[in-house]
Amino acid sequence: MRIYIEKNPEDASQKAAKLVIGLLKSKPDAVLGLATGGTPVRLYRELINANARGEISFKSVETFNLDEYVGLSPRDKNSYRRFMDENLFNLIDIDKSKTHVLDGTASDIAAACADFEKSIALAGGIDLQILGLGSDGHIGFNEPGSSFDSRTRLEYLTEKTIVDNARFFDGDKSKVPTSAITMGIATIMEAGKIALLAFGGKKSDAVKAMVEGDVDESVPASVLRKHPDVSIFLDTAAASKLSPDIYREILSAPRD
Ligand code: F6R
């Protein structure tokens, strides 16, 4: 696990963008795993700018999103399909038919999950998975207690996640869907590379548990310590609860 601590989310997002841009330069037909939410927006802006400058192209890129709320149609303003269209896909030269976001209104969710897994395999697997971090330690919508062997499936959201995400639903937690379809932990762990971003003091407990706690299903993100190629991009607030020894070790590690 390589950990980068930058002074603010902008610098950390720029650093993460370099990883994505480097991959797309060396593999223009890369398969990307993508996240939604507040965290990756700055990273996506960097990618949009790099695309506009002609530095990278998404023409041959295929993408798979981590999750989608159950019950929201792709056109709903809070759906993750809509989020991706508005924050990335509509602003880059990607072929939309190569962007996969689970459908929260699928009549047969189990079949939709199985198809999603098949499509990932058909694409040759995910080269780089982008992740945010839930304040309860979730990745995707794999909430605490999710099996490390889990694959794409229906998952119920914790009260903490519902409260956290109410900000996207007019601050009204009763409007937040109570379940989602999510890539499983085993699915995420099969990505060749993983980049997790976490910003702000609200993430600091989850960051500490992920980096320093036990590798345990009660903290889904802790599984990342078992992956051979993970980069974690933090701002100082998200890193603020790391123990001084670990913090020093991170800051003194060779930087690239
Ligand atoms: C979103 C996702 C979630 C978020 C996490 C953090 O696709 O998979 O795991 O990354 O809930 O959300 P934000 O970035 O809004 O703090």
PDB file of C-alpha atoms and ligand atoms in Angstrom:
ATOM      1  CA  MET A   1       0.000   0.000   0.000  1.00  0.00           C
ATOM      2  CA  ARG A   2       1.590   3.320  -1.102  1.00  0.00           C
ATOM      3  CA  ILE A   3       0.126   6.247   0.788  1.00  0.00           C
ATOM      4  CA  TYR A   4       0.375   9.853  -0.344  1.00  0.00           C
ATOM      5  CA  ILE A   5      -0.580  12.716   1.940  1.00  0.00           C
ATOM      6  CA  GLU A   6      -1.083  16.052   0.205  1.00  0.00           C
ATOM      7  CA  LYS A   7      -2.013  19.367   1.769  1.00  0.00           C
ATOM      8  CA  ASN A   8      -5.459  19.545   0.158  1.00  0.00           C
ATOM      9  CA  PRO A   9      -7.899  17.514  -1.982  1.00  0.00           C
ATOM     10  CA  GLU A  10      -6.844  19.409  -5.128  1.00  0.00           C
ATOM     11  CA  ASP A  11      -3.190  18.318  -4.839  1.00  0.00           C
ATOM     12  CA  ALA A  12      -4.164  14.766  -3.890  1.00  0.00           C
ATOM     13  CA  SER A  13      -6.544  14.566  -6.869  1.00  0.00           C
ATOM     14  CA  GLN A  14      -3.840  15.879  -9.196  1.00  0.00           C
ATOM     15  CA  LYS A  15      -1.493  13.191  -7.934  1.00  0.00           C
ATOM     16  CA  ALA A  16      -4.148  10.496  -8.480  1.00  0.00           C
ATOM     17  CA  ALA A  17      -4.880  11.884 -11.950  1.00  0.00           C
ATOM     18  CA  LYS A  18      -1.229  11.366 -12.881  1.00  0.00           C
ATOM     19  CA  LEU A  19      -1.673   7.665 -12.191  1.00  0.00           C
ATOM     20  CA  VAL A  20      -4.736   7.446 -14.451  1.00  0.00           C
ATOM     21  CA  ILE A  21      -3.134   9.578 -17.174  1.00  0.00           C
ATOM     22  CA  GLY A  22       0.035   7.439 -17.082  1.00  0.00           C
ATOM     23  CA  LEU A  23      -2.051   4.292 -17.476  1.00  0.00           C
ATOM     24  CA  LEU A  24      -4.060   5.693 -20.405  1.00  0.00           C
ATOM     25  CA  LYS A  25      -0.841   6.776 -22.146  1.00  0.00           C
ATOM     26  CA  SER A  26       0.674   3.315 -21.855  1.00  0.00           C
ATOM     27  CA  LYS A  27      -2.604   1.459 -22.450  1.00  0.00           C
ATOM     28  CA  PRO A  28      -5.103   3.568 -24.439  1.00  0.00           C
ATOM     29  CA  ASP A  29      -7.688   0.753 -24.307  1.00  0.00           C
ATOM     30  CA  ALA A  30      -7.474   0.397 -20.528  1.00  0.00           C
ATOM     31  CA  VAL A  31     -10.467  -0.773 -18.508  1.00  0.00           C
ATOM     32  CA  LEU A  32     -11.251   1.623 -15.656  1.00  0.00           C
ATOM     33  CA  GLY A  33     -13.340   0.993 -12.562  1.00  0.00           C
ATOM     34  CA  LEU A  34     -14.989   4.252 -11.481  1.00  0.00           C
ATOM     35  CA  ALA A  35     -16.534   5.696  -8.329  1.00  0.00           C
ATOM     36  CA  THR A  36     -19.123   8.416  -7.750  1.00  0.00           C
ATOM     37  CA  GLY A  37     -19.745  10.735  -4.794  1.00  0.00           C
ATOM     38  CA  GLY A  38     -17.991  13.924  -3.765  1.00  0.00           C
ATOM     39  CA  THR A  39     -14.473  12.531  -3.622  1.00  0.00           C
ATOM     40  CA  PRO A  40     -13.578  11.772  -7.274  1.00  0.00           C
ATOM     41  CA  VAL A  41     -15.037  14.956  -8.779  1.00  0.00           C
ATOM     42  CA  ARG A  42     -11.706  16.833  -8.760  1.00  0.00           C
ATOM     43  CA  LEU A  43      -9.923  13.811 -10.206  1.00  0.00           C
ATOM     44  CA  TYR A  44     -12.488  13.668 -13.021  1.00  0.00           C
ATOM     45  CA  ARG A  45     -11.950  17.371 -13.677  1.00  0.00           C
ATOM     46  CA  GLU A  46      -8.218  16.715 -14.099  1.00  0.00           C
ATOM     47  CA  LEU A  47      -8.990  13.906 -16.559  1.00  0.00           C
ATOM     48  CA  ILE A  48     -11.435  16.107 -18.495  1.00  0.00           C
ATOM     49  CA  ASN A  49      -8.748  18.798 -18.775  1.00  0.00           C
ATOM     50  CA  ALA A  50      -6.099  16.286 -19.877  1.00  0.00           C
ATOM     51  CA  ASN A  51      -8.531  15.009 -22.520  1.00  0.00           C
ATOM     52  CA  ALA A  52      -9.264  18.575 -23.701  1.00  0.00           C
ATOM     53  CA  ARG A  53      -5.513  19.257 -23.993  1.00  0.00           C
ATOM     54  CA  GLY A  54      -5.189  16.160 -26.174  1.00  0.00           C
ATOM     55  CA  GLU A  55      -2.903  14.499 -23.650  1.00  0.00           C
ATOM     56  CA  ILE A  56      -5.140  11.425 -23.315  1.00  0.00           C
ATOM     57  CA  SER A  57      -8.067   9.950 -25.186  1.00  0.00           C
ATOM     58  CA  PHE A  58     -10.902   7.823 -23.863  1.00  0.00           C
ATOM     59  CA  LYS A  59     -11.976   6.614 -27.330  1.00  0.00           C
ATOM     60  CA  SER A  60     -10.873   3.038 -26.643  1.00  0.00           C
ATOM     61  CA  VAL A  61     -11.436   3.036 -22.874  1.00  0.00           C
ATOM     62  CA  GLU A  62     -14.105   0.845 -21.272  1.00  0.00           C
ATOM     63  CA  THR A  63     -15.463   1.682 -17.808  1.00  0.00           C
ATOM     64  CA  PHE A  64     -17.338  -0.094 -15.032  1.00  0.00           C
ATOM     65  CA  ASN A  65     -18.902   1.814 -12.161  1.00  0.00           C
ATOM     66  CA  LEU A  66     -18.824   0.480  -8.649  1.00  0.00           C
ATOM     67  CA  ASP A  67     -22.452   0.858  -7.736  1.00  0.00           C
ATOM     68  CA  GLU A  68     -25.945   2.237  -8.265  1.00  0.00           C
ATOM     69  CA  TYR A  69     -28.884   2.936  -5.964  1.00  0.00           C
ATOM     70  CA  VAL A  70     -31.740   0.440  -6.190  1.00  0.00           C
ATOM     71  CA  GLY A  71     -34.961   2.085  -7.368  1.00  0.00           C
ATOM     72  CA  LEU A  72     -33.408   5.096  -9.143  1.00  0.00           C
ATOM     73  CA  SER A  73     -33.767   5.122 -12.909  1.00  0.00           C
ATOM     74  CA  PRO A  74     -30.684   6.054 -14.937  1.00  0.00           C
ATOM     75  CA  ARG A  75     -32.359   9.422 -15.667  1.00  0.00           C
ATOM     76  CA  ASP A  76     -32.967  10.262 -11.984  1.00  0.00           C
ATOM     77  CA  LYS A  77     -30.881  13.277 -10.957  1.00  0.00           C
ATOM     78  CA  ASN A  78     -29.389  11.273  -8.082  1.00  0.00           C
ATOM     79  CA  SER A  79     -28.610   8.147 -10.073  1.00  0.00           C
ATOM     80  CA  TYR A  80     -24.969   7.302 -10.443  1.00  0.00           C
ATOM     81  CA  ARG A  81     -25.447   6.938 -14.229  1.00  0.00           C
ATOM     82  CA  ARG A  82     -26.537  10.575 -14.322  1.00  0.00           C
ATOM     83  CA  PHE A  83     -23.644  11.550 -12.029  1.00  0.00           C
ATOM     84  CA  MET A  84     -21.140   9.889 -14.345  1.00  0.00           C
ATOM     85  CA  ASP A  85     -22.650  11.427 -17.478  1.00  0.00           C
ATOM     86  CA  GLU A  86     -22.606  14.907 -15.964  1.00  0.00           C
ATOM     87  CA  ASN A  87     -19.259  14.751 -14.182  1.00  0.00           C
ATOM     88  CA  LEU A  88     -17.219  12.807 -16.731  1.00  0.00           C
ATOM     89  CA  PHE A  89     -18.693  10.945 -19.689  1.00  0.00           C
ATOM     90  CA  ASN A  90     -20.424  13.907 -21.387  1.00  0.00           C
ATOM     91  CA  LEU A  91     -17.224  15.925 -21.101  1.00  0.00           C
ATOM     92  CA  ILE A  92     -14.719  13.500 -22.652  1.00  0.00           C
ATOM     93  CA  ASP A  93     -14.374  11.629 -25.951  1.00  0.00           C
ATOM     94  CA  ILE A  94     -15.579   8.292 -24.551  1.00  0.00           C
ATOM     95  CA  ASP A  95     -17.869   5.917 -26.448  1.00  0.00           C
ATOM     96  CA  LYS A  96     -20.884   5.787 -24.088  1.00  0.00           C
ATOM     97  CA  SER A  97     -21.671   2.226 -25.157  1.00  0.00           C
ATOM     98  CA  LYS A  98     -18.452   1.227 -23.391  1.00  0.00           C
ATOM     99  CA  THR A  99     -19.517   2.765 -20.070  1.00  0.00           C
ATOM    100  CA  HIS A 100     -21.189   0.282 -17.746  1.00  0.00           C
ATOM    101  CA  VAL A 101     -23.253   1.477 -14.797  1.00  0.00           C
ATOM    102  CA  LEU A 102     -25.538  -1.023 -13.087  1.00  0.00           C
ATOM    103  CA  ASP A 103     -29.254  -0.332 -13.575  1.00  0.00           C
ATOM    104  CA  GLY A 104     -30.994   0.326 -10.263  1.00  0.00           C
ATOM    105  CA  THR A 105     -34.368  -0.436 -11.825  1.00  0.00           C
ATOM    106  CA  ALA A 106     -33.420  -3.864 -13.211  1.00  0.00           C
ATOM    107  CA  SER A 107     -36.329  -6.252 -12.670  1.00  0.00           C
ATOM    108  CA  ASP A 108     -33.961  -9.148 -12.021  1.00  0.00           C
ATOM    109  CA  ILE A 109     -31.150  -7.762  -9.904  1.00  0.00           C
ATOM    110  CA  ALA A 110     -29.332 -11.082  -9.554  1.00  0.00           C
ATOM    111  CA  ALA A 111     -29.249 -11.467 -13.344  1.00  0.00           C
ATOM    112  CA  ALA A 112     -28.055  -7.856 -13.776  1.00  0.00           C
ATOM    113  CA  CYS A 113     -25.233  -8.534 -11.299  1.00  0.00           C
ATOM    114  CA  ALA A 114     -24.224 -11.736 -13.079  1.00  0.00           C
ATOM    115  CA  ASP A 115     -24.230  -9.915 -16.456  1.00  0.00           C
ATOM    116  CA  PHE A 116     -22.091  -7.133 -15.003  1.00  0.00           C
ATOM    117  CA  GLU A 117     -19.510  -9.639 -13.767  1.00  0.00           C
ATOM    118  CA  LYS A 118     -19.540 -11.321 -17.193  1.00  0.00           C
ATOM    119  CA  SER A 119     -18.979  -7.983 -18.943  1.00  0.00           C
ATOM    120  CA  ILE A 120     -15.983  -7.228 -16.725  1.00  0.00           C
ATOM    121  CA  ALA A 121     -14.494 -10.625 -17.574  1.00  0.00           C
ATOM    122  CA  LEU A 122     -15.222 -10.105 -21.281  1.00  0.00           C
ATOM    123  CA  ALA A 123     -13.416  -6.760 -21.171  1.00  0.00           C
ATOM    124  CA  GLY A 124     -10.362  -8.582 -19.808  1.00  0.00           C
ATOM    125  CA  GLY A 125     -10.749  -7.383 -16.204  1.00  0.00           C
ATOM    126  CA  ILE A 126     -10.323  -3.946 -14.656  1.00  0.00           C
ATOM    127  CA  ASP A 127      -6.850  -2.417 -15.019  1.00  0.00           C
ATOM    128  CA  LEU A 128      -7.339   0.376 -12.503  1.00  0.00           C
ATOM    129  CA  GLN A 129     -10.130   0.724  -9.970  1.00  0.00           C
ATOM    130  CA  ILE A 130     -10.819   4.165  -8.473  1.00  0.00           C
ATOM    131  CA  LEU A 131     -12.340   4.076  -4.973  1.00  0.00           C
ATOM    132  CA  GLY A 132     -13.680   6.541  -2.450  1.00  0.00           C
ATOM    133  CA  LEU A 133     -14.019   5.590   1.211  1.00  0.00           C
ATOM    134  CA  GLY A 134     -17.170   5.562   3.321  1.00  0.00           C
ATOM    135  CA  SER A 135     -16.912   7.096   6.781  1.00  0.00           C
ATOM    136  CA  ASP A 136     -17.929   3.615   8.007  1.00  0.00           C
ATOM    137  CA  GLY A 137     -15.040   2.033   6.054  1.00  0.00           C
ATOM    138  CA  HIS A 138     -17.077   0.898   3.044  1.00  0.00           C
ATOM    139  CA  ILE A 139     -15.684   0.600  -0.483  1.00  0.00           C
ATOM    140  CA  GLY A 140     -18.238   0.569  -3.270  1.00  0.00           C
ATOM    141  CA  PHE A 141     -21.346  -0.032  -1.202  1.00  0.00           C
ATOM    142  CA  ASN A 142     -19.767  -2.984   0.577  1.00  0.00           C
ATOM    143  CA  GLU A 143     -20.801  -2.080   4.083  1.00  0.00           C
ATOM    144  CA  PRO A 144     -19.112  -3.356   7.273  1.00  0.00           C
ATOM    145  CA  GLY A 145     -19.589  -7.120   7.552  1.00  0.00           C
ATOM    146  CA  SER A 146     -19.455  -7.677   3.766  1.00  0.00           C
ATOM    147  CA  SER A 147     -17.618 -10.863   2.953  1.00  0.00           C
ATOM    148  CA  PHE A 148     -14.172 -10.447   1.417  1.00  0.00           C
ATOM    149  CA  ASP A 149     -15.400 -13.120  -1.049  1.00  0.00           C
ATOM    150  CA  SER A 150     -18.445 -11.087  -2.106  1.00  0.00           C
ATOM    151  CA  ARG A 151     -19.176 -10.350  -5.738  1.00  0.00           C
ATOM    152  CA  THR A 152     -21.583  -7.920  -7.441  1.00  0.00           C
ATOM    153  CA  ARG A 153     -24.860  -8.029  -5.517  1.00  0.00           C
ATOM    154  CA  LEU A 154     -27.629  -6.193  -3.680  1.00  0.00           C
ATOM    155  CA  GLU A 155     -26.481  -4.543  -0.441  1.00  0.00           C
ATOM    156  CA  TYR A 156     -28.402  -2.634   2.262  1.00  0.00           C
ATOM    157  CA  LEU A 157     -26.914   0.713   3.269  1.00  0.00           C
ATOM    158  CA  THR A 158     -25.963   1.440   6.861  1.00  0.00           C
ATOM    159  CA  GLU A 159     -27.586   4.301   8.765  1.00  0.00           C
ATOM    160  CA  LYS A 160     -24.209   6.100   8.638  1.00  0.00           C
ATOM    161  CA  THR A 161     -24.059   5.885   4.832  1.00  0.00           C
ATOM    162  CA  ILE A 162     -27.674   7.032   4.511  1.00  0.00           C
ATOM    163  CA  VAL A 163     -26.981  10.040   6.751  1.00  0.00           C
ATOM    164  CA  ASP A 164     -23.703  10.824   4.887  1.00  0.00           C
ATOM    165  CA  ASN A 165     -25.418  10.684   1.491  1.00  0.00           C
ATOM    166  CA  ALA A 166     -28.496  12.697   2.510  1.00  0.00           C
ATOM    167  CA  ARG A 167     -26.534  15.786   1.372  1.00  0.00           C
ATOM    168  CA  PHE A 168     -27.188  14.713  -2.228  1.00  0.00           C
ATOM    169  CA  PHE A 169     -30.945  14.310  -1.466  1.00  0.00           C
ATOM    170  CA  ASP A 170     -31.808  17.829  -0.199  1.00  0.00           C
ATOM    171  CA  GLY A 171     -30.417  16.851   3.216  1.00  0.00           C
ATOM    172  CA  ASP A 172     -33.411  14.538   3.702  1.00  0.00           C
ATOM    173  CA  LYS A 173     -32.321  11.068   4.744  1.00  0.00           C
ATOM    174  CA  SER A 174     -35.790   9.658   4.107  1.00  0.00           C
ATOM    175  CA  LYS A 175     -35.171  10.277   0.380  1.00  0.00           C
ATOM    176  CA  VAL A 176     -31.959   8.205   0.287  1.00  0.00           C
ATOM    177  CA  PRO A 177     -32.515   4.717  -1.143  1.00  0.00           C
ATOM    178  CA  THR A 178     -31.903   2.055   1.479  1.00  0.00           C
ATOM    179  CA  SER A 179     -30.212  -0.414  -0.841  1.00  0.00           C
ATOM    180  CA  ALA A 180     -27.828  -0.455  -3.757  1.00  0.00           C
ATOM    181  CA  ILE A 181     -26.249  -2.807  -6.239  1.00  0.00           C
ATOM    182  CA  THR A 182     -22.509  -2.905  -5.739  1.00  0.00           C
ATOM    183  CA  MET A 183     -19.447  -4.572  -7.129  1.00  0.00           C
ATOM    184  CA  GLY A 184     -18.324  -7.073  -4.508  1.00  0.00           C
ATOM    185  CA  ILE A 185     -15.112  -6.946  -2.538  1.00  0.00           C
ATOM    186  CA  ALA A 186     -13.666  -9.914  -4.431  1.00  0.00           C
ATOM    187  CA  THR A 187     -14.605  -8.175  -7.707  1.00  0.00           C
ATOM    188  CA  ILE A 188     -12.792  -5.001  -6.620  1.00  0.00           C
ATOM    189  CA  MET A 189      -9.745  -6.957  -5.444  1.00  0.00           C
ATOM    190  CA  GLU A 190      -9.322  -8.505  -8.922  1.00  0.00           C
ATOM    191  CA  ALA A 191      -8.435  -5.100 -10.420  1.00  0.00           C
ATOM    192  CA  GLY A 192      -4.792  -4.869 -11.509  1.00  0.00           C
ATOM    193  CA  LYS A 193      -4.288  -1.575  -9.669  1.00  0.00           C
ATOM    194  CA  ILE A 194      -6.399   0.249  -7.118  1.00  0.00           C
ATOM    195  CA  ALA A 195      -6.393   3.977  -6.282  1.00  0.00           C
ATOM    196  CA  LEU A 196      -8.383   5.052  -3.215  1.00  0.00           C
ATOM    197  CA  LEU A 197      -8.972   8.724  -2.452  1.00  0.00           C
ATOM    198  CA  ALA A 198     -10.226  10.081   0.879  1.00  0.00           C
ATOM    199  CA  PHE A 199     -10.526  13.697   1.943  1.00  0.00           C
ATOM    200  CA  GLY A 200     -11.640  15.546   5.039  1.00  0.00           C
ATOM    201  CA  GLY A 201     -11.716  14.922   8.766  1.00  0.00           C
ATOM    202  CA  LYS A 202     -14.938  12.892   8.474  1.00  0.00           C
ATOM    203  CA  LYS A 203     -12.902  10.141   6.815  1.00  0.00           C
ATOM    204  CA  SER A 204     -10.045  10.162   9.327  1.00  0.00           C
ATOM    205  CA  ASP A 205     -11.352   7.319  11.552  1.00  0.00           C
ATOM    206  CA  ALA A 206     -12.005   5.106   8.521  1.00  0.00           C
ATOM    207  CA  VAL A 207      -8.551   5.922   7.118  1.00  0.00           C
ATOM    208  CA  LYS A 208      -6.891   4.967  10.405  1.00  0.00           C
ATOM    209  CA  ALA A 209      -8.874   1.710  10.598  1.00  0.00           C
ATOM    210  CA  MET A 210      -8.025   0.881   6.966  1.00  0.00           C
ATOM    211  CA  VAL A 211      -4.301   1.553   7.362  1.00  0.00           C
ATOM    212  CA  GLU A 212      -3.567   0.552  10.965  1.00  0.00           C
ATOM    213  CA  GLY A 213      -6.398  -1.673  12.190  1.00  0.00           C
ATOM    214  CA  ASP A 214      -6.925  -5.392  11.681  1.00  0.00           C
ATOM    215  CA  VAL A 215      -7.623  -6.676   8.198  1.00  0.00           C
ATOM    216  CA  ASP A 216     -11.188  -7.602   9.006  1.00  0.00           C
ATOM    217  CA  GLU A 217     -14.600  -7.684   7.355  1.00  0.00           C
ATOM    218  CA  SER A 218     -15.839  -5.142   9.912  1.00  0.00           C
ATOM    219  CA  VAL A 219     -13.718  -2.590   7.990  1.00  0.00           C
ATOM    220  CA  PRO A 220     -14.202  -3.450   4.303  1.00  0.00           C
ATOM    221  CA  ALA A 221     -11.416  -1.105   3.112  1.00  0.00           C
ATOM    222  CA  SER A 222      -8.867  -2.961   5.263  1.00  0.00           C
ATOM    223  CA  VAL A 223      -8.940  -5.731   2.621  1.00  0.00           C
ATOM    224  CA  LEU A 224      -6.878  -3.430   0.401  1.00  0.00           C
ATOM    225  CA  ARG A 225      -3.822  -4.237   2.511  1.00  0.00           C
ATOM    226  CA  LYS A 226      -3.915  -7.676   0.853  1.00  0.00           C
ATOM    227  CA  HIS A 227      -3.756  -6.210  -2.679  1.00  0.00           C
ATOM    228  CA  PRO A 228      -0.306  -5.951  -4.312  1.00  0.00           C
ATOM    229  CA  ASP A 229      -0.794  -2.578  -6.047  1.00  0.00           C
ATOM    230  CA  VAL A 230      -2.797  -0.024  -4.076  1.00  0.00           C
ATOM    231  CA  SER A 231      -2.209   3.736  -3.940  1.00  0.00           C
ATOM    232  CA  ILE A 232      -3.998   5.794  -1.306  1.00  0.00           C
ATOM    233  CA  PHE A 233      -4.357   9.545  -1.857  1.00  0.00           C
ATOM    234  CA  LEU A 234      -5.226  11.551   1.268  1.00  0.00           C
ATOM    235  CA  ASP A 235      -5.389  15.165   2.279  1.00  0.00           C
ATOM    236  CA  THR A 236      -3.949  16.105   5.664  1.00  0.00           C
ATOM    237  CA  ALA A 237      -7.390  16.149   7.324  1.00  0.00           C
ATOM    238  CA  ALA A 238      -8.170  12.564   6.276  1.00  0.00           C
ATOM    239  CA  ALA A 239      -4.694  11.494   7.441  1.00  0.00           C
ATOM    240  CA  SER A 240      -4.939  13.376  10.744  1.00  0.00           C
ATOM    241  CA  LYS A 241      -5.663  10.359  12.964  1.00  0.00           C
ATOM    242  CA  LEU A 242      -2.843   8.154  11.660  1.00  0.00           C
ATOM    243  CA  SER A 243      -0.357   7.389  14.399  1.00  0.00           C
ATOM    244  CA  PRO A 244       2.722   9.655  14.379  1.00  0.00           C
ATOM    245  CA  ASP A 245       5.048   6.753  13.480  1.00  0.00           C
ATOM    246  CA  ILE A 246       3.020   5.763  10.429  1.00  0.00           C
ATOM    247  CA  TYR A 247       2.597   9.404   9.406  1.00  0.00           C
ATOM    248  CA  ARG A 248       6.364   9.969   9.561  1.00  0.00           C
ATOM    249  CA  GLU A 249       7.023   6.764   7.632  1.00  0.00           C
ATOM    250  CA  ILE A 250       4.656   7.885   4.856  1.00  0.00           C
ATOM    251  CA  LEU A 251       6.200  11.341   4.611  1.00  0.00           C
ATOM    252  CA  SER A 252       9.749   9.955   4.476  1.00  0.00           C
ATOM    253  CA  ALA A 253       8.982   7.292   1.822  1.00  0.00           C
ATOM    254  CA  PRO A 254      10.510   7.915  -1.618  1.00  0.00           C
ATOM    255  CA  ARG A 255       8.010   9.942  -3.666  1.00  0.00           C
ATOM    256  CA  ASP A 256       7.323   9.502  -7.355  1.00  0.00           C
TER     257      ASP A 256
HETATM  258  C1  F6R B   1     -19.497   5.643  -4.750  1.00  0.00           C
HETATM  259  C2  F6R B   1     -18.968   4.663  -3.806  1.00  0.00           C
HETATM  260  C3  F6R B   1     -18.822   4.982  -2.363  1.00  0.00           C
HETATM  261  C4  F6R B   1     -18.190   6.360  -2.117  1.00  0.00           C
HETATM  262  C5  F6R B   1     -18.092   6.647  -0.616  1.00  0.00           C
HETATM  263  C6  F6R B   1     -17.542   8.015  -0.345  1.00  0.00           C
HETATM  264  O1  F6R B   1     -19.548   5.109  -6.059  1.00  0.00           O
HETATM  265  O2  F6R B   1     -18.688   3.583  -4.204  1.00  0.00           O
HETATM  266  O3  F6R B   1     -18.037   3.993  -1.752  1.00  0.00           O
HETATM  267  O4  F6R B   1     -16.925   6.369  -2.689  1.00  0.00           O
HETATM  268  O5  F6R B   1     -19.360   6.532  -0.045  1.00  0.00           O
HETATM  269  O6  F6R B   1     -18.445   8.989  -0.813  1.00  0.00           O
HETATM  270  P1  F6R B   1     -18.037  10.518  -0.929  1.00  0.00           P
HETATM  271  O7  F6R B   1     -16.961  10.584  -1.960  1.00  0.00           O
HETATM  272  O8  F6R B   1     -19.289  11.207  -1.390  1.00  0.00           O
HETATM  273  O9  F6R B   1     -17.566  10.939   0.407  1.00  0.00           O
END
